Tab-separated table of C-alpha atoms in Angstrom:
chain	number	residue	atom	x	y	z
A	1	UNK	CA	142.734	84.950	117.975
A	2	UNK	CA	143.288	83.841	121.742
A	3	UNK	CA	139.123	83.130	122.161
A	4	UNK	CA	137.909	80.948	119.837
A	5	UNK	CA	134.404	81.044	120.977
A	6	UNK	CA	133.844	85.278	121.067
A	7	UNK	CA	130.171	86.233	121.933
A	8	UNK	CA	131.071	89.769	120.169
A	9	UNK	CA	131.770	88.381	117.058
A	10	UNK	CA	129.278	85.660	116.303
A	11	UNK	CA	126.571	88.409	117.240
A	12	UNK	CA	128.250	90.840	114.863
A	13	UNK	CA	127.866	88.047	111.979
A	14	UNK	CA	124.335	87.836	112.780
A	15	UNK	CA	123.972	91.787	112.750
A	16	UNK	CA	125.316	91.209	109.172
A	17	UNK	CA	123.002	88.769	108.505
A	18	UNK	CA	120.220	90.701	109.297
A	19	UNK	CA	121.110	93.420	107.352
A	20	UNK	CA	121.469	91.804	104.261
A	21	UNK	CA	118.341	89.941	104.714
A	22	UNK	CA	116.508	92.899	102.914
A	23	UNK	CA	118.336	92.448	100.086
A	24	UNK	CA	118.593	88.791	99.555
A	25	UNK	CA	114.585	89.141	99.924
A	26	UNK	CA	113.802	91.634	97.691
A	27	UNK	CA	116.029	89.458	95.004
A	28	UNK	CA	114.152	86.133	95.531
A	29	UNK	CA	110.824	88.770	94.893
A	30	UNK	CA	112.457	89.855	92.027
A	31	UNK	CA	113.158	86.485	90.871
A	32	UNK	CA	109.712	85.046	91.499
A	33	UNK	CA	108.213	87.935	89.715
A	34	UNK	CA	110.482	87.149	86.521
A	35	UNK	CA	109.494	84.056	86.735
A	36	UNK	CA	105.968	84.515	87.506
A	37	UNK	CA	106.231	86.745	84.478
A	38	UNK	CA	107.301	84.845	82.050
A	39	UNK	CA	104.507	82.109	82.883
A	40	UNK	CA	101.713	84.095	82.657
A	41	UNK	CA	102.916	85.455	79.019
A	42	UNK	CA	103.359	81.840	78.427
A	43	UNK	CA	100.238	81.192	79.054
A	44	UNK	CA	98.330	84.153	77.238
């Protein structure tokens, strides 16, 4: 670790990021279907 500040690396974390955007999204949709869910057989 001679560099602290390494342009490689932080934009590797980002490519990371990115890829496990899809994932994090589709569980919030998950999530707020559940939820979404539940309320409407709440409210039936």
């Amino acid at each position: 670790m001679t560099k602290v500040f390494d342009p490689r690396s932080r934009h590797r974390t980002i490519i990371d990021y990115l890829k496990t955007l899809p994932g994090v999204l589709t569980g919030v949709a998950a999530l707020i279907g559940a939820t979404t869910g539940l309320v409407v057989a709440l409210l039936r």
